[in-house]
Amino acid sequence: MIGFMKKDIAMIKNNLKVLGVLVAFYLIMGLFGEIDMSFILPFMSIAIMISTFSYDELNNWNSYAATFPNGRKNSVKARYLTTVLIILIMTVITIILSLFISYTLNKSIDLEMTFLNMLAMIFGTALVQSFMYPIIFKFGVEKGRIMILVVIFGTVIVGGLFSSVVDLSKILNFLGVFENHWPLVLIVSSIAILYISYLISLRFQLKKEF
Amino acid sequence: MENILEVKNLNKKYDNFELKNVGFNLPKGMIMGFIGENGAGKTTTIKAILNIINNYSGKVKMFGLDNTKDEQKIKEDIGAVLDDMFFSEILTPKDIDKIMKGIYKNWDSVMFNNYLKEFSLPNNKVIKTFSRGMRKKLEIVTALSHHPKLLILDEPTSGLDPVARSEVIDIFQDFIQDDDCSILLSSHITTDLERIADYITFINDGEIVLSKTCDELLEQYGIVKCGEKEFKKIDKKDYIKYKKNAHEYDVLIENKKEFKKKYNVQVIDKITLDDLMVLMIKGVK
């Protein structure tokens, strides 16, 4: 499995220039702008990881990987572990940059709030990736894009209908139970959704015809 | 002779094509050429052997082990080159070395790097800068560098110039020096197979038409070229297929000696694998 992760990381290295541009953009916006761009780097991990799927698809890597020992399983496992690694790296970079910007501008920083924001970013990123990966493993990047749009569109419609039937204030009241435990809730939820997503992707990959 | 690969009654159905009871054996220390026209079922058979397709029936054994139950153990000892399937073009051979170390227990970096030097493949250049020949050589070198016992190669020499093909064939011949190692090699370039294959297995329309030693095939089979009058004298059971050309008949026969004796024919042309394929596919009985 380590080999598969090394492959993903080697491919991601090719995106370092884009990442550098984004870091510079974040720094400029942070130092001279008013808009908080802290979401940009964790979300960048989505684009980075999708590019690894695209490169794999272009070269029929998944078929080739299936000829390796435990190739099908390890290719999925490695993709999720690399995702976690990239999200964490991006988060750390964002925190360091936020601290640097605050220090440079002599602004006080609410560490607790920054930490919570970061966890929310991690959860959001993990949620999007957990949703996208099984679809991409099943249909590939090209067909997967259409499927993702179909699912998002369907979710919006179902969500709209749901909100018109159910009293949303009750749900918000229920979420209030977690008020003092948000960090834990966000961490556990992120891990749980990624794990469930991994199991679904693995199922698709094991049944896939190459 | 012990078989390294045994394929029995392999069946797989698609909408427009099916594999029908495909079976053959590859003994240890041998190279088997797997031939057939495009779409005949070579790649599907290879994919079933490697267990990378689903819903096929039949038995495949490698090293005496079942290809589904003992898949992971078997795959440590297999090197595969599949048509148009490899690492991303943005990686370098150096990356591949690092990656494969984490995939195969027996990955041999020294061997890999020696091969790279031997075939003048640059270590630090991305694959997309490689010519087709260089890329193919890299695929083969990658398949060889974890000391596999069985190489499964789908069209490994296609698109290569004669010099590159010759180099690749030399690698296969070196590999086979170890009596425990074998190669299953599908190819359209039958002249290469005539040079290195010990066995030929011919698949047509999803069915195995023949599986014999190459020597047996090239020595015993032949083509009788004759006119219509002579052709009509030949008993149907004495030829496999025939093809009517503008001025003569090409008749594929299975046993040159017996045919010569029975019909008092002096000249029977030697067969090539190309002739065999054309007559088997285009010929009639």
PDB file of C-alpha atoms in Angstrom, chain A residues 1-4 6-8 10-14 55-56 58-61 63-64 66-72 206-210, chain B residues 12 14 47 50-55 71-72 75-76 80 82 84-91 95 98-100 102-104 135 142:
ATOM      1  CA  MET A   1       0.000   0.000   0.000  1.00  0.00           C
ATOM      2  CA  ILE A   2       2.927   2.320   0.703  1.00  0.00           C
ATOM      3  CA  GLY A   3       3.860   2.049  -2.971  1.00  0.00           C
ATOM      4  CA  PHE A   4       0.419   3.260  -4.027  1.00  0.00           C
ATOM      5  CA  LYS A   6       4.109   7.075  -2.978  1.00  0.00           C
ATOM      6  CA  LYS A   7       2.649   7.052  -6.478  1.00  0.00           C
ATOM      7  CA  ASP A   8      -0.113   9.486  -5.522  1.00  0.00           C
ATOM      8  CA  ALA A  10       4.772  11.670  -6.696  1.00  0.00           C
ATOM      9  CA  MET A  11       1.918  12.763  -8.972  1.00  0.00           C
ATOM     10  CA  ILE A  12       0.823  15.483  -6.551  1.00  0.00           C
ATOM     11  CA  LYS A  13       4.358  16.926  -6.600  1.00  0.00           C
ATOM     12  CA  ASN A  14       3.536  18.052 -10.132  1.00  0.00           C
ATOM     13  CA  TYR A  55      -3.891  10.965 -14.398  1.00  0.00           C
ATOM     14  CA  ASP A  56      -4.740   7.376 -13.427  1.00  0.00           C
ATOM     15  CA  LEU A  58      -5.602   8.615 -18.676  1.00  0.00           C
ATOM     16  CA  ASN A  59      -3.072   5.800 -18.358  1.00  0.00           C
ATOM     17  CA  ASN A  60      -5.430   2.967 -17.367  1.00  0.00           C
ATOM     18  CA  TRP A  61      -3.547   2.733 -14.093  1.00  0.00           C
ATOM     19  CA  SER A  63      -6.252  -2.003 -14.655  1.00  0.00           C
ATOM     20  CA  TYR A  64      -2.483  -2.189 -14.319  1.00  0.00           C
ATOM     21  CA  ALA A  66      -5.135  -4.805 -10.441  1.00  0.00           C
ATOM     22  CA  THR A  67      -2.263  -7.045 -11.611  1.00  0.00           C
ATOM     23  CA  PHE A  68      -0.295  -6.266  -8.418  1.00  0.00           C
ATOM     24  CA  PRO A  69      -0.651  -8.161  -5.130  1.00  0.00           C
ATOM     25  CA  ASN A  70      -3.720  -6.693  -3.372  1.00  0.00           C
ATOM     26  CA  GLY A  71      -3.733  -4.088  -6.122  1.00  0.00           C
ATOM     27  CA  ARG A  72      -7.441  -3.309  -6.137  1.00  0.00           C
ATOM     28  CA  LEU A 206     -13.399  -5.045  -6.133  1.00  0.00           C
ATOM     29  CA  LYS A 207     -16.336  -5.639  -8.475  1.00  0.00           C
ATOM     30  CA  LYS A 208     -14.952  -3.558 -11.318  1.00  0.00           C
ATOM     31  CA  GLU A 209     -14.210  -5.092 -14.733  1.00  0.00           C
ATOM     32  CA  PHE A 210     -10.912  -3.923 -16.180  1.00  0.00           C
TER      33      PHE A 210
ATOM     34  CA  LYS B  12     -16.813 -15.328 -20.414  1.00  0.00           C
ATOM     35  CA  TYR B  14     -20.057 -10.122 -23.381  1.00  0.00           C
ATOM     36  CA  LYS B  47      -7.374 -10.589 -18.152  1.00  0.00           C
ATOM     37  CA  LEU B  50      -4.874 -12.261 -14.148  1.00  0.00           C
ATOM     38  CA  ASN B  51      -8.337 -12.182 -12.541  1.00  0.00           C
ATOM     39  CA  ILE B  52      -8.893  -8.549 -13.438  1.00  0.00           C
ATOM     40  CA  ILE B  53     -12.272  -9.261 -15.023  1.00  0.00           C
ATOM     41  CA  ASN B  54     -15.249 -10.766 -13.227  1.00  0.00           C
ATOM     42  CA  ASN B  55     -18.045 -13.221 -13.975  1.00  0.00           C
ATOM     43  CA  GLU B  71      -4.554 -14.380  -6.012  1.00  0.00           C
ATOM     44  CA  GLN B  72      -2.274 -12.258  -3.832  1.00  0.00           C
ATOM     45  CA  LYS B  75       0.627 -12.019  -8.091  1.00  0.00           C
ATOM     46  CA  GLU B  76       3.902 -11.667  -6.191  1.00  0.00           C
ATOM     47  CA  ALA B  80       2.515  -8.280 -16.449  1.00  0.00           C
ATOM     48  CA  LEU B  82      -0.735  -5.008 -20.686  1.00  0.00           C
ATOM     49  CA  ASP B  84      -1.835   0.755 -22.931  1.00  0.00           C
ATOM     50  CA  MET B  85      -1.886   0.298 -19.184  1.00  0.00           C
ATOM     51  CA  PHE B  86       0.947   1.679 -17.099  1.00  0.00           C
ATOM     52  CA  PHE B  87       2.054   4.423 -14.739  1.00  0.00           C
ATOM     53  CA  SER B  88       1.106   8.026 -15.295  1.00  0.00           C
ATOM     54  CA  GLU B  89       3.194   9.824 -17.905  1.00  0.00           C
ATOM     55  CA  ILE B  90       4.155  12.519 -15.401  1.00  0.00           C
ATOM     56  CA  LEU B  91       6.242  10.035 -13.387  1.00  0.00           C
ATOM     57  CA  ASP B  95       9.561   7.395  -9.132  1.00  0.00           C
ATOM     58  CA  LYS B  98      10.385   3.997  -5.269  1.00  0.00           C
ATOM     59  CA  ILE B  99       6.751   3.054  -5.876  1.00  0.00           C
ATOM     60  CA  MET B 100       7.423  -0.571  -6.767  1.00  0.00           C
ATOM     61  CA  GLY B 102       6.325  -0.473  -1.740  1.00  0.00           C
ATOM     62  CA  ILE B 103       4.328  -2.883  -3.888  1.00  0.00           C
ATOM     63  CA  TYR B 104       6.421  -6.033  -4.409  1.00  0.00           C
ATOM     64  CA  ARG B 135       8.113   3.328 -22.877  1.00  0.00           C
ATOM     65  CA  THR B 142       9.320  -2.913 -14.563  1.00  0.00           C
TER      66      THR B 142
END
